[in-house]
PDB file of C-alpha atoms in Angstrom:
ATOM      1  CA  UNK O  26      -9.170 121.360 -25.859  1.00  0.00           C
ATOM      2  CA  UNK O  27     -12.574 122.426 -24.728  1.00  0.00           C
ATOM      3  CA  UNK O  28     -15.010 120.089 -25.351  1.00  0.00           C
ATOM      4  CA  UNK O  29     -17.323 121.838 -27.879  1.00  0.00           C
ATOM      5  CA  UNK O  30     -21.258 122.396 -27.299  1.00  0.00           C
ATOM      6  CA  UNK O  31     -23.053 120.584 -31.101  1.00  0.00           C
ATOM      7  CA  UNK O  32     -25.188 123.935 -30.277  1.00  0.00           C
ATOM      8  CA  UNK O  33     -21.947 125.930 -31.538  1.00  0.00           C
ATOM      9  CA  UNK O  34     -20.982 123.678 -33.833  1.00  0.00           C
ATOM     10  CA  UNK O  35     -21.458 124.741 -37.550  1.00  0.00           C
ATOM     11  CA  UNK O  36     -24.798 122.690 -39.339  1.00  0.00           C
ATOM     12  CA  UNK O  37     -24.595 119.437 -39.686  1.00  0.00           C
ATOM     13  CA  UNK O  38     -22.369 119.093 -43.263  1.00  0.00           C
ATOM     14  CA  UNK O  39     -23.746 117.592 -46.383  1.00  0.00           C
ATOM     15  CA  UNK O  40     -21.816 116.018 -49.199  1.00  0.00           C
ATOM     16  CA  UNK O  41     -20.203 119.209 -51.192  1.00  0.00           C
ATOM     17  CA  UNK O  42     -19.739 121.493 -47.840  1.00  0.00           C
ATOM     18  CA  UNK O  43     -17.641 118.601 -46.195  1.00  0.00           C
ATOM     19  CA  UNK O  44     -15.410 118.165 -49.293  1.00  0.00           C
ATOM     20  CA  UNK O  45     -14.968 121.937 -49.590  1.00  0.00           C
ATOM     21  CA  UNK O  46     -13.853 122.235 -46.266  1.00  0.00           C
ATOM     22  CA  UNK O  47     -11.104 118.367 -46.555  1.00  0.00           C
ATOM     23  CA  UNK O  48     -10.261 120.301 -49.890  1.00  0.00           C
ATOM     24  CA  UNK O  49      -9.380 123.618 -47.848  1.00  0.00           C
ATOM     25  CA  UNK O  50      -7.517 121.961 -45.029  1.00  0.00           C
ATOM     26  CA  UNK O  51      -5.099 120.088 -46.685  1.00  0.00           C
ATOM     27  CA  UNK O  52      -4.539 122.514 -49.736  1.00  0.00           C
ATOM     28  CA  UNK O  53      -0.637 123.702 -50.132  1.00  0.00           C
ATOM     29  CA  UNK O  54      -0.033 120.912 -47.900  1.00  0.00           C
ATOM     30  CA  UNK O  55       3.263 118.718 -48.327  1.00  0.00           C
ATOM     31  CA  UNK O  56       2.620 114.687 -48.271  1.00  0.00           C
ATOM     32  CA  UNK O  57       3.732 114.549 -44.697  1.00  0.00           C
ATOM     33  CA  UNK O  58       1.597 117.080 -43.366  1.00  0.00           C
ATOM     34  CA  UNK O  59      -2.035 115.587 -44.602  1.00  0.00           C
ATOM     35  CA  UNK O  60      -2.397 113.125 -42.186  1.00  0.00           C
ATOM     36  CA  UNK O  61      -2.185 115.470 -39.731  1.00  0.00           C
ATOM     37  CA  UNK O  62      -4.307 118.274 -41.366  1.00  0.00           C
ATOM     38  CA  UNK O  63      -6.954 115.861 -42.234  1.00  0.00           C
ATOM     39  CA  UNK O  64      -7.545 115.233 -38.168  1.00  0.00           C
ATOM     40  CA  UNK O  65      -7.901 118.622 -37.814  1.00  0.00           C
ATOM     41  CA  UNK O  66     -10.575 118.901 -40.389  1.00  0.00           C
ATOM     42  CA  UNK O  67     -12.401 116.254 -38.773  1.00  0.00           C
ATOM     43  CA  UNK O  68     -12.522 117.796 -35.677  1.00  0.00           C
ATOM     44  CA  UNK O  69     -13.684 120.865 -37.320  1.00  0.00           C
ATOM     45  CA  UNK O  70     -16.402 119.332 -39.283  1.00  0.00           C
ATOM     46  CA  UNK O  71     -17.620 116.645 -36.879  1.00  0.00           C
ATOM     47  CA  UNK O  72     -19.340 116.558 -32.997  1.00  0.00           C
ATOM     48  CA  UNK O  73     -16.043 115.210 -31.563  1.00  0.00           C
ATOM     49  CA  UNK O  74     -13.234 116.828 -29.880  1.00  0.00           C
ATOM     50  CA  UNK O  75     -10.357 114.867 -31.359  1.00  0.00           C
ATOM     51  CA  UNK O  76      -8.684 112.677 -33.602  1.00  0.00           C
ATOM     52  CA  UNK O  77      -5.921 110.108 -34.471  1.00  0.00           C
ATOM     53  CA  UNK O  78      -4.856 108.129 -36.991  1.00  0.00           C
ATOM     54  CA  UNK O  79      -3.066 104.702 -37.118  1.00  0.00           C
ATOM     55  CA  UNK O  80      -1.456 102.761 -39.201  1.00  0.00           C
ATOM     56  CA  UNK O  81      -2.032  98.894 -38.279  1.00  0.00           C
ATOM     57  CA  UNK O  82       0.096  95.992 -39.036  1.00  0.00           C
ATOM     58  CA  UNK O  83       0.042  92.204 -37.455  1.00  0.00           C
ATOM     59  CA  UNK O  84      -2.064  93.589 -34.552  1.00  0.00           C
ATOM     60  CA  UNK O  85       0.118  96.268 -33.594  1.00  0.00           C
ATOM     61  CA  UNK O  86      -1.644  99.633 -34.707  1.00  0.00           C
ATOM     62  CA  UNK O  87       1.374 102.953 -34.933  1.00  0.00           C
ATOM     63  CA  UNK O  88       0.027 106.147 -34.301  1.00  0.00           C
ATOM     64  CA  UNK O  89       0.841 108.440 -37.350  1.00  0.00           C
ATOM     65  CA  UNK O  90      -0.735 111.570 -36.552  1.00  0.00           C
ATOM     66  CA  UNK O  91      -3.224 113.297 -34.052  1.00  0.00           C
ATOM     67  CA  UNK O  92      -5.014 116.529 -33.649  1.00  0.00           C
ATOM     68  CA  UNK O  93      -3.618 116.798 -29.880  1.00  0.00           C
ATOM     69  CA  UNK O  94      -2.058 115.150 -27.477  1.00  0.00           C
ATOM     70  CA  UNK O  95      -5.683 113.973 -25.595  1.00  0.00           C
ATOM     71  CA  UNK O  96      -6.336 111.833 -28.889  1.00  0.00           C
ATOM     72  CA  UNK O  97      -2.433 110.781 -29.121  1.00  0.00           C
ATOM     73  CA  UNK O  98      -2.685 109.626 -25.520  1.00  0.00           C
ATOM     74  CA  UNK O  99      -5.843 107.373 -26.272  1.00  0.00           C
ATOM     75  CA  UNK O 100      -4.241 106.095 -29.617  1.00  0.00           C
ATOM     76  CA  UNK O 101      -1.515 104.829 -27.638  1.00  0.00           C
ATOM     77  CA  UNK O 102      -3.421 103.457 -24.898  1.00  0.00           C
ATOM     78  CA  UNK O 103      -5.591 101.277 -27.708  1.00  0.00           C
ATOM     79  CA  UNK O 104      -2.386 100.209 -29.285  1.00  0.00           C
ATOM     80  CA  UNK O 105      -0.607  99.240 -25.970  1.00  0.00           C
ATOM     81  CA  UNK O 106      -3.716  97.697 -24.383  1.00  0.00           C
ATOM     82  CA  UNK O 107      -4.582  95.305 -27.566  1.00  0.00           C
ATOM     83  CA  UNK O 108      -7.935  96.239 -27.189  1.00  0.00           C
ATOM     84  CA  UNK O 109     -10.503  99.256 -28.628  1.00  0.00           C
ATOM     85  CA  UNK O 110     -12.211 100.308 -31.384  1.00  0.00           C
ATOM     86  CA  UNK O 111      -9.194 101.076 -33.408  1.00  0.00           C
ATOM     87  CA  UNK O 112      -8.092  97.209 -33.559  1.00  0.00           C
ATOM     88  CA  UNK O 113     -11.565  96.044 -33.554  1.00  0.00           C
ATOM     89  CA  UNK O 114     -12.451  98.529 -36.852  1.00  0.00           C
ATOM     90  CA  UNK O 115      -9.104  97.276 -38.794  1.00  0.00           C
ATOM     91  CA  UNK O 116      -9.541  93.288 -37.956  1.00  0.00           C
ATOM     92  CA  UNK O 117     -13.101  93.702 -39.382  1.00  0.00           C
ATOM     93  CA  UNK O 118     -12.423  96.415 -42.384  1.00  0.00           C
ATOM     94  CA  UNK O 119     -15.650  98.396 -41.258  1.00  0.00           C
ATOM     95  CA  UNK O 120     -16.930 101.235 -39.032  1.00  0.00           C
ATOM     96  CA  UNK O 121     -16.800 100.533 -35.121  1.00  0.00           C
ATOM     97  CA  UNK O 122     -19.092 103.076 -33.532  1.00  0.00           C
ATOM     98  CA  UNK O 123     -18.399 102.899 -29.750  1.00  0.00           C
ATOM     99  CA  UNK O 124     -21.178 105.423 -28.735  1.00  0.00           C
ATOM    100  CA  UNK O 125     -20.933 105.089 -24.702  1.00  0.00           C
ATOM    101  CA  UNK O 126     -17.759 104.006 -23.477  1.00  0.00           C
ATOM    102  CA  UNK O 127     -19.456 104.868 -19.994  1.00  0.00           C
ATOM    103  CA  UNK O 128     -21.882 101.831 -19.977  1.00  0.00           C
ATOM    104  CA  UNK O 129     -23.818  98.938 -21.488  1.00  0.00           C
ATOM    105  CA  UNK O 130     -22.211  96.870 -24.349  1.00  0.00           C
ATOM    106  CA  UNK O 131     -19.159  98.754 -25.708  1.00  0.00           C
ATOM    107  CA  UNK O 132     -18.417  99.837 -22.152  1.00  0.00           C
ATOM    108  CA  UNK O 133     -18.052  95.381 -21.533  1.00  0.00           C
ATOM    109  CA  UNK O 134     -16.722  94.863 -25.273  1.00  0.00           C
ATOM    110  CA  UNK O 135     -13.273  96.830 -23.911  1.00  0.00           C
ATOM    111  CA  UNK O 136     -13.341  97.432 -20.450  1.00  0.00           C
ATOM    112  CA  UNK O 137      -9.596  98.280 -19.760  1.00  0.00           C
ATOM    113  CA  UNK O 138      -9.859 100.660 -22.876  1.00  0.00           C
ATOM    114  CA  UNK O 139     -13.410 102.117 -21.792  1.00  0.00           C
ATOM    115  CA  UNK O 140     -12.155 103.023 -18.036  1.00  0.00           C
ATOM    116  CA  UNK O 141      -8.792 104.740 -19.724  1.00  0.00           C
ATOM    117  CA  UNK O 142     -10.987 106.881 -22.036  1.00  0.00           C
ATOM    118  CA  UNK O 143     -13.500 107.764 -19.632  1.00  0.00           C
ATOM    119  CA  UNK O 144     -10.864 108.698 -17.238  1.00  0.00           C
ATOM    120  CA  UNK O 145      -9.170 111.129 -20.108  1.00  0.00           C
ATOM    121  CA  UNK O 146     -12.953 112.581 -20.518  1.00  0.00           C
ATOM    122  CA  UNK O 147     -14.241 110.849 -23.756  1.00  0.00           C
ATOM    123  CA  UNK O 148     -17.064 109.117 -23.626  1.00  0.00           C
ATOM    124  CA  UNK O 149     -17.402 108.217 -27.122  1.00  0.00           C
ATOM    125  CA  UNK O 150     -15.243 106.933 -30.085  1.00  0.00           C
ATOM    126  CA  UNK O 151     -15.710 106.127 -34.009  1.00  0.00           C
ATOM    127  CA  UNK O 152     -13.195 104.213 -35.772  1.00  0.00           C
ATOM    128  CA  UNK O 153     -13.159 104.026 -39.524  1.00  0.00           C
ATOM    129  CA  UNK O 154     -11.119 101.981 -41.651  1.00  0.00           C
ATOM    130  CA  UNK O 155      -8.516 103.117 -44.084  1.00  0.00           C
ATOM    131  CA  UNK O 156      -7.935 100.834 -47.211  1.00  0.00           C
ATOM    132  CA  UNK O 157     -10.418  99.386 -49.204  1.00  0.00           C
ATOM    133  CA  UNK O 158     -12.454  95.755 -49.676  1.00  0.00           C
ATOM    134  CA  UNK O 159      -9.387  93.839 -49.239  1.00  0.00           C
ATOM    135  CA  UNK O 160      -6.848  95.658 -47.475  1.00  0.00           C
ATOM    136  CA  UNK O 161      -7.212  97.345 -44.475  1.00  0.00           C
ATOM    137  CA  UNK O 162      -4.156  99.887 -44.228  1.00  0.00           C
ATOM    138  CA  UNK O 163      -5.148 101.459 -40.237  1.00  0.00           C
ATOM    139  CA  UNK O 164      -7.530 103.612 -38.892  1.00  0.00           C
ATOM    140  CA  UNK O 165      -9.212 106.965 -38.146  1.00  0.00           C
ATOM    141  CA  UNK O 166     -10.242 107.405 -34.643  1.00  0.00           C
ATOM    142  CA  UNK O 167     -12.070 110.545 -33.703  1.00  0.00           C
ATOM    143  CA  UNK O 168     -13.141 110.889 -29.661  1.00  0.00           C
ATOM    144  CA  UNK O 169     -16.140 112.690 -28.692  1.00  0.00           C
ATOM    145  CA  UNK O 170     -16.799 114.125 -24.700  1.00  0.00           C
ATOM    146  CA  UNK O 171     -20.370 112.851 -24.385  1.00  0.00           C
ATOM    147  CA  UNK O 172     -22.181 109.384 -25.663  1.00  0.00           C
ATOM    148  CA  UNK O 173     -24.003 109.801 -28.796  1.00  0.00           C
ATOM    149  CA  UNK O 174     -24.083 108.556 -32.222  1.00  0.00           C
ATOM    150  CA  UNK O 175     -23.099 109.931 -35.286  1.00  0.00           C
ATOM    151  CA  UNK O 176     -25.878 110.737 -38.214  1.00  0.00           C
ATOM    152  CA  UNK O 177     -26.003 109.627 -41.102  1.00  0.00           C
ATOM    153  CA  UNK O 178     -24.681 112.909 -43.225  1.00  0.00           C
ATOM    154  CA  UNK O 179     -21.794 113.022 -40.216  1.00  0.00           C
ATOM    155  CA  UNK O 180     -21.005 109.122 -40.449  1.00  0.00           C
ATOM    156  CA  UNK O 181     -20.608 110.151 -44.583  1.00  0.00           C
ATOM    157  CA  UNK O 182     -18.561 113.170 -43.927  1.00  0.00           C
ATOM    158  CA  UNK O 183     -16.107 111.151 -41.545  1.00  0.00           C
ATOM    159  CA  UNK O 184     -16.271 108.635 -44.227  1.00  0.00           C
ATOM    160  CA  UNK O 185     -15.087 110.953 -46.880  1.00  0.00           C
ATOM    161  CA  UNK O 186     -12.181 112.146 -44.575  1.00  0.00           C
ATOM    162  CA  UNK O 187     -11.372 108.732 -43.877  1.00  0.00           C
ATOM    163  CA  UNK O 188     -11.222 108.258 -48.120  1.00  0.00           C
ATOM    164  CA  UNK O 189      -8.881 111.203 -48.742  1.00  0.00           C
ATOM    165  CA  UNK O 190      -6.436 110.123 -45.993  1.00  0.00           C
ATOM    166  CA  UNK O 191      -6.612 106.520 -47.457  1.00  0.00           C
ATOM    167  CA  UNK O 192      -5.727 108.328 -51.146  1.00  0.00           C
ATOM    168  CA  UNK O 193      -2.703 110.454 -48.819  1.00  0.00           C
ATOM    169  CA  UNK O 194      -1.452 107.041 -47.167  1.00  0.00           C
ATOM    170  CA  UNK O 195      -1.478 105.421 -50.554  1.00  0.00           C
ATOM    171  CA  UNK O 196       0.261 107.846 -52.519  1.00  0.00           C
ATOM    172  CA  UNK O 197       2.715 108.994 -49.610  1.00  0.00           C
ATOM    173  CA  UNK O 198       6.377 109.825 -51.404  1.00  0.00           C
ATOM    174  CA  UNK O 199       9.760 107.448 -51.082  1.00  0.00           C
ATOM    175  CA  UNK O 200      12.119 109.842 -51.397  1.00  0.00           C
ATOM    176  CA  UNK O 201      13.864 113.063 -52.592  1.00  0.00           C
ATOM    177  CA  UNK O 202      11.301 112.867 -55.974  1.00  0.00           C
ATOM    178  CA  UNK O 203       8.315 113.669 -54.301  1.00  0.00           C
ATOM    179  CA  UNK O 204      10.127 116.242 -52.507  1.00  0.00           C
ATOM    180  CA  UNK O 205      10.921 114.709 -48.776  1.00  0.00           C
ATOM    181  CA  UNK O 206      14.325 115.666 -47.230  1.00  0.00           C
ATOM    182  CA  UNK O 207      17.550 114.008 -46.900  1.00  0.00           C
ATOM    183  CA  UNK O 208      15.861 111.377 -48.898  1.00  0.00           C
ATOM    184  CA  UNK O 209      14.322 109.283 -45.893  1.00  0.00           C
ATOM    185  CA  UNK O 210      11.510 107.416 -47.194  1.00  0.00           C
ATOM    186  CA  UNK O 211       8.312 108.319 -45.594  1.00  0.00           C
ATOM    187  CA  UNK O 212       6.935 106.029 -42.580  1.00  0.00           C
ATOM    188  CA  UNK O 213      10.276 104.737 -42.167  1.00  0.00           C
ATOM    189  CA  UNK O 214      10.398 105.836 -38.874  1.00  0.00           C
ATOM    190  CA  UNK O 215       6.918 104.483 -38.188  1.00  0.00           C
ATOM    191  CA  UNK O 216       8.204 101.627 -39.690  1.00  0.00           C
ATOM    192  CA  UNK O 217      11.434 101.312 -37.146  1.00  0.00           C
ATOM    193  CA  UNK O 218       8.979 101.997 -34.369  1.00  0.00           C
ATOM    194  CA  UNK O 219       6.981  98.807 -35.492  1.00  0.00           C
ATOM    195  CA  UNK O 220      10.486  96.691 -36.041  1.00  0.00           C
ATOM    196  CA  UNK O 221      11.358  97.597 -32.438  1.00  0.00           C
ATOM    197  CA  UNK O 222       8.196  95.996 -31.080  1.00  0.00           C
ATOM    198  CA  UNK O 223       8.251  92.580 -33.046  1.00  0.00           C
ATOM    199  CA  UNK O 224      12.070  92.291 -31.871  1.00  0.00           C
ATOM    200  CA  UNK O 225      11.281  93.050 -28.567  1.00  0.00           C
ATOM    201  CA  UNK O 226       8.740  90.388 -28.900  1.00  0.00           C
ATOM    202  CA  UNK O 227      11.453  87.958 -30.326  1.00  0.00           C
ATOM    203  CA  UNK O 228      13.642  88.040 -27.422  1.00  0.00           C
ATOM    204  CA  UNK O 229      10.386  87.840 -25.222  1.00  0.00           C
ATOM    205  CA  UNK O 230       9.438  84.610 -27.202  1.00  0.00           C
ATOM    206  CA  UNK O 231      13.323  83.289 -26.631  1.00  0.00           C
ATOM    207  CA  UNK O 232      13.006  84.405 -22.865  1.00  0.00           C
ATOM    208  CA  UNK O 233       9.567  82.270 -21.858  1.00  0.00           C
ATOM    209  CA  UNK O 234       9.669  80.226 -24.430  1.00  0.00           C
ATOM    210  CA  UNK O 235       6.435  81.588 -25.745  1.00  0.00           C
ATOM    211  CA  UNK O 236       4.566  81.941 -28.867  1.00  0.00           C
ATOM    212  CA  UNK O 237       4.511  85.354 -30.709  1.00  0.00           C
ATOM    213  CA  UNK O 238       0.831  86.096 -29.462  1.00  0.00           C
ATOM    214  CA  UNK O 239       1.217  85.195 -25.821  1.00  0.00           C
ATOM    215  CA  UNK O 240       5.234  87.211 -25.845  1.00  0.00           C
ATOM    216  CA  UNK O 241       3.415  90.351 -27.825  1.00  0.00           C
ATOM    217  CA  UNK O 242       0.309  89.876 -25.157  1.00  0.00           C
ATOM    218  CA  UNK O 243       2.992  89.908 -22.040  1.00  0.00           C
ATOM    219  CA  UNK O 244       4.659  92.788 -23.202  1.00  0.00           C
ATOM    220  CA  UNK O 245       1.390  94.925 -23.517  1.00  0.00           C
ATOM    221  CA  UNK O 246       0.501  94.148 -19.923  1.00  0.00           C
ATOM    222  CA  UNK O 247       4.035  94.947 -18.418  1.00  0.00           C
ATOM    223  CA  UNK O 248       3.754  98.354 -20.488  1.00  0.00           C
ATOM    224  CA  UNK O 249       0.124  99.014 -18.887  1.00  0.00           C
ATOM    225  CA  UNK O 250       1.028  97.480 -15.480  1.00  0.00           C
ATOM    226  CA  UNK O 251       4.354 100.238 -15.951  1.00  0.00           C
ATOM    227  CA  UNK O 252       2.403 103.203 -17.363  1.00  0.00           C
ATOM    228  CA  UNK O 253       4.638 103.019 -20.477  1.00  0.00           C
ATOM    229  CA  UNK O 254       3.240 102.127 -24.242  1.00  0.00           C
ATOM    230  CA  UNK O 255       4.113  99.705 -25.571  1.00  0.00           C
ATOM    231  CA  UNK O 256       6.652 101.232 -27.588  1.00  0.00           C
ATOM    232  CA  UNK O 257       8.443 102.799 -24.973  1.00  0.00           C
ATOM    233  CA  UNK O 258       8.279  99.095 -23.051  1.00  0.00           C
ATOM    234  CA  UNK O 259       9.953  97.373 -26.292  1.00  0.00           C
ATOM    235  CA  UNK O 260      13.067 100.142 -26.021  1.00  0.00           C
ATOM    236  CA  UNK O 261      13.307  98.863 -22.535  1.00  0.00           C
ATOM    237  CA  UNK O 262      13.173  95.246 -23.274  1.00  0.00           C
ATOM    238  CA  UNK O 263      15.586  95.861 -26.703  1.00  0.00           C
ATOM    239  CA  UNK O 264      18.079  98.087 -24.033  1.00  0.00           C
ATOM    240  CA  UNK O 265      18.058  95.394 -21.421  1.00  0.00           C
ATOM    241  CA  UNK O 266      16.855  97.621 -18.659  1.00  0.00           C
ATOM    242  CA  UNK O 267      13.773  95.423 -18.346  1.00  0.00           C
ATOM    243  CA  UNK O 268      13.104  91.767 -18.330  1.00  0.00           C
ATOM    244  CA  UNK O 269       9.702  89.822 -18.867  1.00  0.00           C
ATOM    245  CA  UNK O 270       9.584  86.967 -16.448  1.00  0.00           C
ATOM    246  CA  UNK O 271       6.720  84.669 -16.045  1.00  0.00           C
ATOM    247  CA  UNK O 272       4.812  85.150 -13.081  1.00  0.00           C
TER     248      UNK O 272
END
């Protein structure tokens, strides 16, 4: 996607233009498409040029939707790295604004995470929580090409997008009721995706002898070292085509 001049982007949105515009997007939409549609909206009514959103559970954030495959890339890389914005805005349950990924403090805060994004050409990324005071359910993520921060009307209008998908996520159908096929329950395959990584963890823990945070923490770095996510690293583990060792 080319990244997008804030000269051509439309005014900055206030309050009732914003909620026209999450309103339009996700209108006709079925349950499993608002996620989805609601990234896109962002992108249309922020200064970034992507978006992702996660859910997060025992540390291990699962990408549920993206607006392209440069913001499904860096949602990956945040959940396979243990380290970003992403995990840093759900541990806390408020915004983390990482305005320059190129230098000074958020650059040091995730340096593994900052050279990957830079690398993939964003510079900047804004992580809002999903849930409410006492749960956090995952994230929004939305990547911008160039430092900056967001204003104030922006930070509200991300905010808002980040409410409706938190109403989507809550209300998200189990079954052939609310109209989903064959009857699968929805996020049960982001929930198999998530099973896969704590059992792969398991037989890591059996393997070293290691606690759950030190096997989960191995098995992020052998993805990374590998170029796989951390997903695709659990499979292997799971398949026995790969074995975690100590060093």
């Amino acid at each position: 996607m080319r990244p997008r001049d804030d000269r051509e982007r439309e005014p900055e949105p206030d309050g009732a233009r914003a909620a026209h515009m999450i309103a339009e997007g996700v209108r006709g939409a079925g349950p499993g498409e608002i996620p989805g549609r609601l990234c896109t909206v962002a992108v249309r009514l922020l200064p970034i040029s992507g978006a992702s959103v996660s859910l997060c559970g025992d540390g291990m954030p699962v990408q549920l939707s993206a607006s392209g495959d440069r913001a499904a890339e860096l949602s990956e890389v945040q959940a396979t790295l243990g380290e970003g914005p992403c995990l840093y805005a759900a541990q806390l349950g408020v915004p983390v604004l990482a305005t320059d990924l190129t230098a000074g403090q958020d650059a040091l805060r995730w340096p593994v995470f900052a050279q990957e994004a830079t690398a993939a050409g964003v510079r900047a990324v804004y992580s809002i929580p999903l849930g409410n005071d006492t749960m956090c359910v995952g994230t929004l993520d939305l990547y911008r090409d160039v430092p900056g921060e967001l204003g104030l009307k922006d930070l509200h209008a991300a905010q808002l997008v980040a409410g409706v998908m938190t109403v989507a996520l809550m209300a998200l159908p189990h079954g052939e009721e609310n109209g989903f096929l064959e009857g699968e329950a929805w996020l049960s395959g982001l929930t198999a995706d998530h099973d896969e990584v704590h059992q792969a963890v398991g037989m890591i823990m059996v393997q070293l002898g290691a606690g759950a945070d030190e096997a989960l923490a191995r098995l992020r770095a052998h993805a990374f070292a590998h170029d796989r996510t951390a997903l695709e690293m659990a499979r292997e583990v799971i398949e026995h085509r790969t074995r975690i060792d100590r060093d």
